[in-house]
Coordinates of N, CA and C in Angstrom, one line a residue:
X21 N -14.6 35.8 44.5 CA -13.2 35.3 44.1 C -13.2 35.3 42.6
X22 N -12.0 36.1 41.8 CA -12.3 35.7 40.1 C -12.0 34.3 40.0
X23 N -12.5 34.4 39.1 CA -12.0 33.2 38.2 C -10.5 33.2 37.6
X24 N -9.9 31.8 37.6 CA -8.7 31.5 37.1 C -8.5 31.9 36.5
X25 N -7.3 32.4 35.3 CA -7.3 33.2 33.9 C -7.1 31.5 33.1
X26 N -7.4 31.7 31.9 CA -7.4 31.0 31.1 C -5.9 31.0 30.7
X27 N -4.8 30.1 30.4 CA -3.7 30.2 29.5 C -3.8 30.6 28.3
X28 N -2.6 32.1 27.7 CA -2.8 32.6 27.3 C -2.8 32.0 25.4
X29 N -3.3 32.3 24.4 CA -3.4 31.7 23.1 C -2.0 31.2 22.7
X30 N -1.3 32.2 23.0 CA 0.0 32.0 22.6 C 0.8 30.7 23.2
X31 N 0.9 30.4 24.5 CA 1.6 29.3 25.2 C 0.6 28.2 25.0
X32 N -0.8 28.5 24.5 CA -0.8 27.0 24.2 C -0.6 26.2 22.9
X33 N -1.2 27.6 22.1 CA -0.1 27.2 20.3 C 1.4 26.5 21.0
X34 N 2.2 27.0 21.6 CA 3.3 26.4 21.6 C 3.5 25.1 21.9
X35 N 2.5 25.0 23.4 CA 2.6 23.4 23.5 C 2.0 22.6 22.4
X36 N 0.7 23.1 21.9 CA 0.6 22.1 20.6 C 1.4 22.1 19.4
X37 N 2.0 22.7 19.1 CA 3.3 23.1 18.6 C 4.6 22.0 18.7
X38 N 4.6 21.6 20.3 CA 5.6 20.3 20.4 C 4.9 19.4 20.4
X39 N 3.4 19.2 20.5 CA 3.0 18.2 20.7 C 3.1 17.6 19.5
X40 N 3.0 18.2 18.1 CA 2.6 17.7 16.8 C 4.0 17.4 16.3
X41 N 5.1 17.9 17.0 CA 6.4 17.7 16.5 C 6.7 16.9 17.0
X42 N 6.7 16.3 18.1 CA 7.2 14.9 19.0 C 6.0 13.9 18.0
X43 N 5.0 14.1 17.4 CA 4.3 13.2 16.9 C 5.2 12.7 15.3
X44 N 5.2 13.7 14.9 CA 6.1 13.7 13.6 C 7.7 13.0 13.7
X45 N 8.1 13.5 14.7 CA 9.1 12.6 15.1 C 8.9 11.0 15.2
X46 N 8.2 10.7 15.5 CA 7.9 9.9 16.2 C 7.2 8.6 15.0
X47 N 6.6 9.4 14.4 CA 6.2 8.8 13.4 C 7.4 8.0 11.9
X48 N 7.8 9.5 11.7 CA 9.3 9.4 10.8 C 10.0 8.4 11.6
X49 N 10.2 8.3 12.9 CA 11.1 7.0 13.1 C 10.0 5.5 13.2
X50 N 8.8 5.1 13.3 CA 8.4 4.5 13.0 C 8.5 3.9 11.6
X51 N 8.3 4.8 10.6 CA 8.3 4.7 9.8 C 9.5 4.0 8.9
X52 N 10.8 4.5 9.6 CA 12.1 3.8 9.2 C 12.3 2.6 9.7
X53 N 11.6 2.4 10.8 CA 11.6 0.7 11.4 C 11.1 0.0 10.7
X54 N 10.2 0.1 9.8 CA 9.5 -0.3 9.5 C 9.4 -0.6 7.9
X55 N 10.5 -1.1 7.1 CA 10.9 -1.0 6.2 C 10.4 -1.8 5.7
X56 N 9.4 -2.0 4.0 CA 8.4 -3.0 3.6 C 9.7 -3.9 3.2
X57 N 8.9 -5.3 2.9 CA 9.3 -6.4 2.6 C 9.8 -6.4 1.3
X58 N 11.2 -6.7 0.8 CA 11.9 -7.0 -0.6 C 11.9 -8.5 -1.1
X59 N 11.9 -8.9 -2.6 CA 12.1 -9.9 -2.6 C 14.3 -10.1 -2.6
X60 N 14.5 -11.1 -1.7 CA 16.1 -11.4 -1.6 C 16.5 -12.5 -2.9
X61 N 15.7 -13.3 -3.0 CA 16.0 -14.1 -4.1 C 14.9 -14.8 -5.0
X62 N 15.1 -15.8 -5.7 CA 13.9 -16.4 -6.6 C 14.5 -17.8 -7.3
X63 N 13.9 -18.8 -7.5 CA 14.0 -19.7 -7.8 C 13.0 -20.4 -9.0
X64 N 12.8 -20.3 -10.4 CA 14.2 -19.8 -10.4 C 14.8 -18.3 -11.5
X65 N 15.9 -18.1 -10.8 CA 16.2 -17.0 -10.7 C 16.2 -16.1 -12.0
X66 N 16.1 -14.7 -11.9 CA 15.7 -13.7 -13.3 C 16.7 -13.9 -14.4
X67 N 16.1 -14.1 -15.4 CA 16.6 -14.2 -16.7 C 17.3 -15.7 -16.7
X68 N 17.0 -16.4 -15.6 CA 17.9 -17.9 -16.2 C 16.8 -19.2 -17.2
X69 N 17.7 -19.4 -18.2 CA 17.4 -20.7 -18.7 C 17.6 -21.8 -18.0
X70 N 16.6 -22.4 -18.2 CA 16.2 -24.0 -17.3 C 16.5 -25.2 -18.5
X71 N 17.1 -26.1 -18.4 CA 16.6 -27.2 -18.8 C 15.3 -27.9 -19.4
X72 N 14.7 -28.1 -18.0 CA 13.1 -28.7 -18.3 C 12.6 -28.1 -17.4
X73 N 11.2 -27.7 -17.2 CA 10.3 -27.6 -16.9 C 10.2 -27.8 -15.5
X74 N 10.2 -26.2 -14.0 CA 10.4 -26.6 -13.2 C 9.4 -27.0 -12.3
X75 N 9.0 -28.0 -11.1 CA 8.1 -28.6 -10.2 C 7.5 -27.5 -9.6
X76 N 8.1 -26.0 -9.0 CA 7.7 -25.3 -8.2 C 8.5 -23.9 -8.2
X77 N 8.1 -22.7 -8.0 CA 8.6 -21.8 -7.9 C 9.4 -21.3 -6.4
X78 N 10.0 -20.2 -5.6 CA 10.2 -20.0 -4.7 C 10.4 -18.7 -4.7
X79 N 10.3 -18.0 -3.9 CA 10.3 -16.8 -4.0 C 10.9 -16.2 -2.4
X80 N 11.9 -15.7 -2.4 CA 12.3 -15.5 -0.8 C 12.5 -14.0 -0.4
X81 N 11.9 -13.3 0.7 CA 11.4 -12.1 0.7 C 12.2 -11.7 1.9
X82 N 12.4 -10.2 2.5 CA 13.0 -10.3 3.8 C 11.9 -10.1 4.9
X83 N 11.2 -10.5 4.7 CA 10.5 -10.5 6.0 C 9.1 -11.2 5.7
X84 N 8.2 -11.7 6.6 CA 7.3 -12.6 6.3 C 6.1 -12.0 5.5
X85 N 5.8 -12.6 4.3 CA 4.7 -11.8 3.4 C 3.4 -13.0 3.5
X86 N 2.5 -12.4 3.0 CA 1.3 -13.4 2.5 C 0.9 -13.0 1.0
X87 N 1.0 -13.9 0.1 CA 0.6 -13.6 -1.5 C -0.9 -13.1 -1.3
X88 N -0.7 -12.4 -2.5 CA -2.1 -11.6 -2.9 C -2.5 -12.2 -4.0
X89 N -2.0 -12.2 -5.0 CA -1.9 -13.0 -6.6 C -0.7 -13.5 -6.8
X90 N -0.9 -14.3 -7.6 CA 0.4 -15.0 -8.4 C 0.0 -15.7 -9.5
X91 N 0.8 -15.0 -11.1 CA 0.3 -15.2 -12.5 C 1.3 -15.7 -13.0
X92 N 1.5 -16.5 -14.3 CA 2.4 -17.1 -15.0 C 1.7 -17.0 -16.4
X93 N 2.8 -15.7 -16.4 CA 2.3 -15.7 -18.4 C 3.2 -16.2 -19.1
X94 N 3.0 -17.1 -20.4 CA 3.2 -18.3 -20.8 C 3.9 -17.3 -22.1
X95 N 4.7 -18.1 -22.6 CA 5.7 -17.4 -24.1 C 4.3 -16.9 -25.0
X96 N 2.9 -17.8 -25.0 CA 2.3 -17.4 -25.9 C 1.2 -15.8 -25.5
X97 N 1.6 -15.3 -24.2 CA 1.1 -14.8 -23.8 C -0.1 -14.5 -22.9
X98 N -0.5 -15.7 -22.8 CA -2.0 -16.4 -22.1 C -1.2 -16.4 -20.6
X99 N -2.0 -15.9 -19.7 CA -2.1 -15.9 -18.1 C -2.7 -16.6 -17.5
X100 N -2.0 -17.4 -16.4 CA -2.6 -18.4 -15.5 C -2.6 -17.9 -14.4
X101 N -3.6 -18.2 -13.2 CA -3.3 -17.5 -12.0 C -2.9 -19.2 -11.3
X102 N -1.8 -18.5 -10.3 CA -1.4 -19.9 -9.5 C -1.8 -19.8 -8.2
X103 N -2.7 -20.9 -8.0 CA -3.3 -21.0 -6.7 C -2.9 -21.7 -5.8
X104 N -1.8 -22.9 -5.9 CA -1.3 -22.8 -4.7 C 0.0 -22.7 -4.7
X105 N 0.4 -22.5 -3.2 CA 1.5 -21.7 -2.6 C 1.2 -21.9 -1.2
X106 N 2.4 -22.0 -0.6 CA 2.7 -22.7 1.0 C 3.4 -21.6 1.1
X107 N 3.3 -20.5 2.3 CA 4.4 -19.3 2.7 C 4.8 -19.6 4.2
X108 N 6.0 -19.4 4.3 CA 6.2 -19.3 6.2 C 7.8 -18.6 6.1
X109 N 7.9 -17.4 7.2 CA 9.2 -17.1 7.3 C 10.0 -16.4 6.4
X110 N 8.6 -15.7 5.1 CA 9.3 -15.1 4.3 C 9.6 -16.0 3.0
X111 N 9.4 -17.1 3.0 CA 9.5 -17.8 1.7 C 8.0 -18.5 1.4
X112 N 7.7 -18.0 -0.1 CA 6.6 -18.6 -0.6 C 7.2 -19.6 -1.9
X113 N 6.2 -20.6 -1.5 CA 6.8 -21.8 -2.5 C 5.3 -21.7 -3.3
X114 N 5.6 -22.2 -4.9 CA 4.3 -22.2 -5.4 C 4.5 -23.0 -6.8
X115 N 3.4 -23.8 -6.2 CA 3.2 -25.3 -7.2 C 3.1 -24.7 -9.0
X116 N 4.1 -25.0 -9.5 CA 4.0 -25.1 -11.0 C 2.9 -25.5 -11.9
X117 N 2.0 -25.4 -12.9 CA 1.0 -26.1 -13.8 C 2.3 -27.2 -14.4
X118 N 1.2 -28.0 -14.8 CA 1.6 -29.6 -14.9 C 2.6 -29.6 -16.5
X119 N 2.2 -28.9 -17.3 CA 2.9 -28.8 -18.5 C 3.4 -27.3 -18.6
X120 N 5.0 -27.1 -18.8 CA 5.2 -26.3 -19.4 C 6.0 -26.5 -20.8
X121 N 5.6 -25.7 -21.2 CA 6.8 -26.3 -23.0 C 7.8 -25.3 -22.8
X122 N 8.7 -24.9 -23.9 CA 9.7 -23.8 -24.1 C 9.5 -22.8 -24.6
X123 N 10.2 -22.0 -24.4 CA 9.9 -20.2 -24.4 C 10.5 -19.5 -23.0
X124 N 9.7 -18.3 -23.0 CA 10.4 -17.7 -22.0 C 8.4 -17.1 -21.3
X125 N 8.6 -17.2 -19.8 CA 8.0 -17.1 -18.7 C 7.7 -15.9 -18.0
X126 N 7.1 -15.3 -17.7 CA 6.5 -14.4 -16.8 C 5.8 -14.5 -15.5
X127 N 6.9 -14.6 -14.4 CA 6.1 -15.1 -13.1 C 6.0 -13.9 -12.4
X128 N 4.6 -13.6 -12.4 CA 4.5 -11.9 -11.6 C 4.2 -12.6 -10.4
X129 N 3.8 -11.1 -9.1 CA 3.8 -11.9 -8.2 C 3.2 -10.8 -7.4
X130 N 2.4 -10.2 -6.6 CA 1.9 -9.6 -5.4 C 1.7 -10.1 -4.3
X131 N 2.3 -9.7 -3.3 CA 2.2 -9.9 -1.9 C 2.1 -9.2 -1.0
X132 N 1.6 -9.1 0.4 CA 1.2 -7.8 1.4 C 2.7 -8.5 2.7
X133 N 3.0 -7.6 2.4 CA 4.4 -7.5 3.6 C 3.7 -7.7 5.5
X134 N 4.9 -7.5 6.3 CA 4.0 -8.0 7.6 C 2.9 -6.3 8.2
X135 N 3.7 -5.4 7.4 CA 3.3 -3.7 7.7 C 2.0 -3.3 6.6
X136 N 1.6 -4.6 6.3 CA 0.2 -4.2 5.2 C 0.7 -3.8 4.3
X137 N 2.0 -3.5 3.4 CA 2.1 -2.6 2.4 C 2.5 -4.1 1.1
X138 N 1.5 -3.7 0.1 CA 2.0 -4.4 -1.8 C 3.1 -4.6 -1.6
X139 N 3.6 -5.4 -2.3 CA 4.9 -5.6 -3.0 C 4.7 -6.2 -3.9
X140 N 5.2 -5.7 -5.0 CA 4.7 -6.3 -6.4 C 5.9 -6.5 -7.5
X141 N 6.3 -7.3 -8.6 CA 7.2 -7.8 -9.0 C 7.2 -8.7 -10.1
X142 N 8.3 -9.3 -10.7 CA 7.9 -10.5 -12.0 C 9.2 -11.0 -12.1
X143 N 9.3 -12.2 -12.2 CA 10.6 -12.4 -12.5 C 10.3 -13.1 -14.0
X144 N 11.5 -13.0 -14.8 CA 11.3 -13.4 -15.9 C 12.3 -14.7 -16.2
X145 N 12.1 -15.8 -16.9 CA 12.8 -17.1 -16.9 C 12.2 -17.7 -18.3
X146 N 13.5 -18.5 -18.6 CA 13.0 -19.4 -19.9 C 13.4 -21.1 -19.3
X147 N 12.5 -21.6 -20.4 CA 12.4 -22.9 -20.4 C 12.9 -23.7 -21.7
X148 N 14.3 -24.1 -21.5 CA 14.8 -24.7 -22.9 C 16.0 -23.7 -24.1
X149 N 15.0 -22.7 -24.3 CA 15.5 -21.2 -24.4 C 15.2 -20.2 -24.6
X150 N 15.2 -19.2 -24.9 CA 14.1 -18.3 -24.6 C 13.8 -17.7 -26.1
X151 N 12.7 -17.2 -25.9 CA 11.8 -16.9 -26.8 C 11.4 -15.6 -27.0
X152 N 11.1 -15.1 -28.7 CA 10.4 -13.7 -28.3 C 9.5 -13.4 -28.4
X153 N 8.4 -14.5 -27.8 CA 7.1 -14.1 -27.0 C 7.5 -14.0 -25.7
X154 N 6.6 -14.5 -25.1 CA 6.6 -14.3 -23.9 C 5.9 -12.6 -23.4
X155 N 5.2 -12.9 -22.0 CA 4.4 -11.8 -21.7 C 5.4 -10.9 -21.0
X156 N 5.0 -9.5 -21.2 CA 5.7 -8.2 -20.8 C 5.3 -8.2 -18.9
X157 N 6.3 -7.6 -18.4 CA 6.5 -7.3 -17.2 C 5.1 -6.6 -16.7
X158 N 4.2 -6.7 -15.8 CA 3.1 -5.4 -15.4 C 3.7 -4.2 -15.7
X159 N 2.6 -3.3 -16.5 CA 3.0 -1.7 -16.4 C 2.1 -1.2 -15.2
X160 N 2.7 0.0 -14.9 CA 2.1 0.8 -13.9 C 0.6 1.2 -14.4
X161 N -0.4 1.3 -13.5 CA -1.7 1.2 -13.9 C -1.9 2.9 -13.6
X162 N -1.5 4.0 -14.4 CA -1.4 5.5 -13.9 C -2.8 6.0 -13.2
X163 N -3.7 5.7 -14.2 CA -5.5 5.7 -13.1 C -5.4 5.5 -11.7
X164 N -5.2 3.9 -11.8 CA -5.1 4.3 -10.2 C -4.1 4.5 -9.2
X165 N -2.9 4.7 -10.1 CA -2.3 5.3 -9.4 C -2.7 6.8 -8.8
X166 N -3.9 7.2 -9.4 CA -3.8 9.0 -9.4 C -5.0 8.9 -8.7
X167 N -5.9 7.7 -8.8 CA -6.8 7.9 -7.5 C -6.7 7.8 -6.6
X168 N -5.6 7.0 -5.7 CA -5.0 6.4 -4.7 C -4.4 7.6 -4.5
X169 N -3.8 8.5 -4.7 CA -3.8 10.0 -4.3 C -4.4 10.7 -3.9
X170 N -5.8 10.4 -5.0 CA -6.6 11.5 -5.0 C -7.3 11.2 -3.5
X171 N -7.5 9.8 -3.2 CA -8.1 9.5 -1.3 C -7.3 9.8 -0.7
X172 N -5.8 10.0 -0.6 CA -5.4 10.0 0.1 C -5.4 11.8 0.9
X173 N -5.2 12.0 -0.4 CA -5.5 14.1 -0.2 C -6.8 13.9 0.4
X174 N -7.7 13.4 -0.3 CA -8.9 13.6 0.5 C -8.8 13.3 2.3
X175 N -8.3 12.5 2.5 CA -7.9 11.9 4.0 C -7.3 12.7 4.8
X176 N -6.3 12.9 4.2 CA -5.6 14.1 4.9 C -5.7 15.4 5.1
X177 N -6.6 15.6 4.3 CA -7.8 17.0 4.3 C -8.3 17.2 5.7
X178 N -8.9 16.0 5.8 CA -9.8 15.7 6.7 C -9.2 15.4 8.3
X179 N -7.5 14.8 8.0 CA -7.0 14.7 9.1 C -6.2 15.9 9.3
X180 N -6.0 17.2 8.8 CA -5.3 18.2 9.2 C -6.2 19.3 8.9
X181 N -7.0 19.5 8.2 CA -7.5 20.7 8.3 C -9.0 20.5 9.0
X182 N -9.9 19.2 8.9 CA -10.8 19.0 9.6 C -10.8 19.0 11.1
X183 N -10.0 17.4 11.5 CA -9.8 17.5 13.0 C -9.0 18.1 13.6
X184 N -7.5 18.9 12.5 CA -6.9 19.4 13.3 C -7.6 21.1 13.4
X185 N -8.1 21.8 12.6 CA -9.0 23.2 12.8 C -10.3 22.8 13.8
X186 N -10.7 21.8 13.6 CA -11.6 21.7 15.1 C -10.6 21.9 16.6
X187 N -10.0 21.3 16.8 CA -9.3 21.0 17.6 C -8.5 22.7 17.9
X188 N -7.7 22.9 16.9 CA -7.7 24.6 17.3 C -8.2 25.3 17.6
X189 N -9.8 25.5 17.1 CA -10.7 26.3 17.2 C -11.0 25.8 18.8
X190 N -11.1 24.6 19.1 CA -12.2 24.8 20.9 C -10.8 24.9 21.6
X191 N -8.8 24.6 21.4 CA -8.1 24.8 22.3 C -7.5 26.1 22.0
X192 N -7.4 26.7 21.3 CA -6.8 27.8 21.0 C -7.3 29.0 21.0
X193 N -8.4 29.2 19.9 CA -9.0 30.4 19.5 C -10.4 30.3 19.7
X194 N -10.9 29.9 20.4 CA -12.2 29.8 21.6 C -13.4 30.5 20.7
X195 N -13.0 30.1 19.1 CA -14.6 31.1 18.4 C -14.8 29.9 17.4
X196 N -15.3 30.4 16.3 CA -15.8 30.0 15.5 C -15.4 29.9 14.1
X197 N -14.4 31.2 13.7 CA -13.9 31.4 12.6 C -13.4 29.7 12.2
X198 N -13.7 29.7 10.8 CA -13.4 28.9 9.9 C -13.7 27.7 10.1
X199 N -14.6 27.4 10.7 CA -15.8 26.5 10.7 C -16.4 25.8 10.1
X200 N -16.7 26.5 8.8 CA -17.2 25.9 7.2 C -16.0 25.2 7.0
X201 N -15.0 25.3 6.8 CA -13.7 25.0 5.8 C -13.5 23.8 6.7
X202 N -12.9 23.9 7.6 CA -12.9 22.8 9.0 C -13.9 21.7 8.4
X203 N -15.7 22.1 8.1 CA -16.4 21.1 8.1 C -16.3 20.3 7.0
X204 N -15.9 21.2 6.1 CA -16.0 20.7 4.4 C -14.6 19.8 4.2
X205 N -13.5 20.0 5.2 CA -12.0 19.2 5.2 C -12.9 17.8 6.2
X206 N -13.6 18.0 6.9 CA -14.1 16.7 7.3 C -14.6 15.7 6.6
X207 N -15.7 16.8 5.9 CA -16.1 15.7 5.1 C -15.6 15.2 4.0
X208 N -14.7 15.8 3.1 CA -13.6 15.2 2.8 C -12.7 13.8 3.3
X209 N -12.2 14.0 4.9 CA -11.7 13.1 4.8 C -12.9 11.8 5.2
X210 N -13.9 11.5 5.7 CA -14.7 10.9 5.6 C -15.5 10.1 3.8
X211 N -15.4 10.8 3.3 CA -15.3 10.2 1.9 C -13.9 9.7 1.6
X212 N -12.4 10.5 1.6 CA -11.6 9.6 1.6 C -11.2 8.6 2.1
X213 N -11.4 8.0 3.5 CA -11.4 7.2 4.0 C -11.6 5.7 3.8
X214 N -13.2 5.8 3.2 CA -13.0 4.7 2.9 C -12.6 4.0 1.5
X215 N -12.6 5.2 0.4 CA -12.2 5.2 -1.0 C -11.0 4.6 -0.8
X216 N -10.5 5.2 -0.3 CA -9.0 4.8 -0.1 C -8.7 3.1 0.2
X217 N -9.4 2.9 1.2 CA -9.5 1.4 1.7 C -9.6 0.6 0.3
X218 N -10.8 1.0 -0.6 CA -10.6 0.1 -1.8 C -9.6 0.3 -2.7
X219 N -9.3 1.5 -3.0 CA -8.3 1.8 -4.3 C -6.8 1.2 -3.6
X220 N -6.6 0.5 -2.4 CA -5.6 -0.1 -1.4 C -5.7 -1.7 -2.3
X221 N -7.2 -2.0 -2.1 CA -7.3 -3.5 -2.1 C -7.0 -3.7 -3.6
X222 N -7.2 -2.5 -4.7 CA -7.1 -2.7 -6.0 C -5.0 -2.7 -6.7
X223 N -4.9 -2.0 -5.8 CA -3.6 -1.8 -5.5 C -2.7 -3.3 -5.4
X224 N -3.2 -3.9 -4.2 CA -2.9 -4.9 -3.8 C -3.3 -6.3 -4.7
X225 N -4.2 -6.4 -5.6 CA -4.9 -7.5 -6.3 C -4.0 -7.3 -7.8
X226 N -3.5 -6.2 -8.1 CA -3.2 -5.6 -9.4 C -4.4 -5.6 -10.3
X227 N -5.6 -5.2 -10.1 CA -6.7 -4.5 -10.9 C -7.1 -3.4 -11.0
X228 N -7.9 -3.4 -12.2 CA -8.3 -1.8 -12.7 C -9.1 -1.3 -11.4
X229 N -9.3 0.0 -12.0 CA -10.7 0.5 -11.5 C -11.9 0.3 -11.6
X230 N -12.1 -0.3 -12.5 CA -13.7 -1.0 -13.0 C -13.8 -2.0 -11.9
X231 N -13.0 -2.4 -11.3 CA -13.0 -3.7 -10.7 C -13.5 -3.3 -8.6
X232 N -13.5 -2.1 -8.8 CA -13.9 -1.6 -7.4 C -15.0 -2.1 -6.7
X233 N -16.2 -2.5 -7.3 CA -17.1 -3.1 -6.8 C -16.5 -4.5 -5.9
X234 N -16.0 -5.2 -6.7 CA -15.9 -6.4 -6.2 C -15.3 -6.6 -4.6
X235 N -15.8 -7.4 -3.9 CA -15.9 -8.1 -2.3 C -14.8 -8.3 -2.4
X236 N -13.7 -8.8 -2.8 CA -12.4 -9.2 -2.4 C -11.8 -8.0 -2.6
X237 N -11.8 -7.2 -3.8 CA -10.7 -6.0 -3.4 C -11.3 -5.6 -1.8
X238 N -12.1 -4.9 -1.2 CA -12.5 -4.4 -0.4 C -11.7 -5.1 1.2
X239 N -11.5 -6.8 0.6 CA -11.1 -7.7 1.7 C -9.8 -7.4 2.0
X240 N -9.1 -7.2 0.9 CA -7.3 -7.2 0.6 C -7.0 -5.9 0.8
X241 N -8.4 -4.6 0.5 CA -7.8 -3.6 1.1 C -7.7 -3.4 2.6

């Protein structure tokens, strides 16, 4: 009796063809569900003059976040990190230092949204009236911004041309061709993988890249 024929190359490209398109679908609307966390308001609020000196900050987000850091650069430009903070429900409240004088304020702020993604920010406020010290807003850190790409390419190397050319090669074209390239996109994304996890956590802490060693980026990534 022969053997069954095999389905032919062509109809199974197609099915995987819709398979990866119902995936991309699928994803893209995931993705829109899934809209990271904004800050809605602040207390107290950007660019306002205070009176005196306030007890606690507030910060209210749309959806429930957990702080990452929280800094208060001072008119003289000296940085404090603020360590406590009570969060639930999307509002982080966060205990003031005991003295502040007058000038103007820098209250930055990083937090990881409920979808794992940064949210990073500063509100700016004076005390009394404002001043022209006071610390500058975070700039974008371009390094790592460009390594945080550069894992990510690596990753996806690894997830489209590695597993997805393995995966063609044993369901589709039943040989060998392109095999090297397939291996070398693997190992690619296996090196990006986990780079990426920390250039995440550095992302998330707002530090350099010098700072990659360190056990907490690694945690927050």
């Amino acid at each position: 009796m022969p053997a069954p024929a095999r389905p032919r190359a062509g109809a199974v490209a197609r099915r995987l063809e819709r398979v990866v398109a119902a995936l991309m679908v699928w994803l893209a609307l995931t993705a829109t569900a899934c809209a990271h966390a904004s800050l809605v308001a602040a207390v107290p609020a950007q660019e306002t003059v205070l009176g005196s000196a306030p007890a606690a900050f507030t910060l209210t987000f749309s959806e429930p976040v957990s702080p990452l850091a929280l800094t208060l650069v001072s008119p003289d430009g000296s940085a404090t990190a603020l360590t406590t903070a009570d969060f639930a429900d999307g509002v982080v409240r966060i205990a003031a230092p005991d003295v502040l004088g007058r000038g103007t304020y820098v209250l930055s702020y990083r937090v990881v949204s409920a979808d794992g993604h940064p949210v990073a920010g500063s509100i700016i406020f004076s005390i009394g009236a404002a001043s022209g010290g006071g610390g500058a807003a975070p700039v974008t850190d371009w390094p790592l911004v460009a390594a945080i790409w550069t894992g990510r390419l690596l990753l996806y190397a690894g997830l489209f041309f590695g597993v997805g050319g393995a995966f063609f090669r044993a369901f589709v074209t039943h040989h060998e061709a392109g095999a090297r390239t397939s291996g070398l996109a693997l190992l690619a994304g296996f090196v990006g993988a986990p780079l990426s996890l920390g250039l995440l956590g550095l992302d998330a802490l707002g530090l350099p890249l010098t700072a990659l060693g360190r056990g907490a980026v690694w945690e927050a990534g």
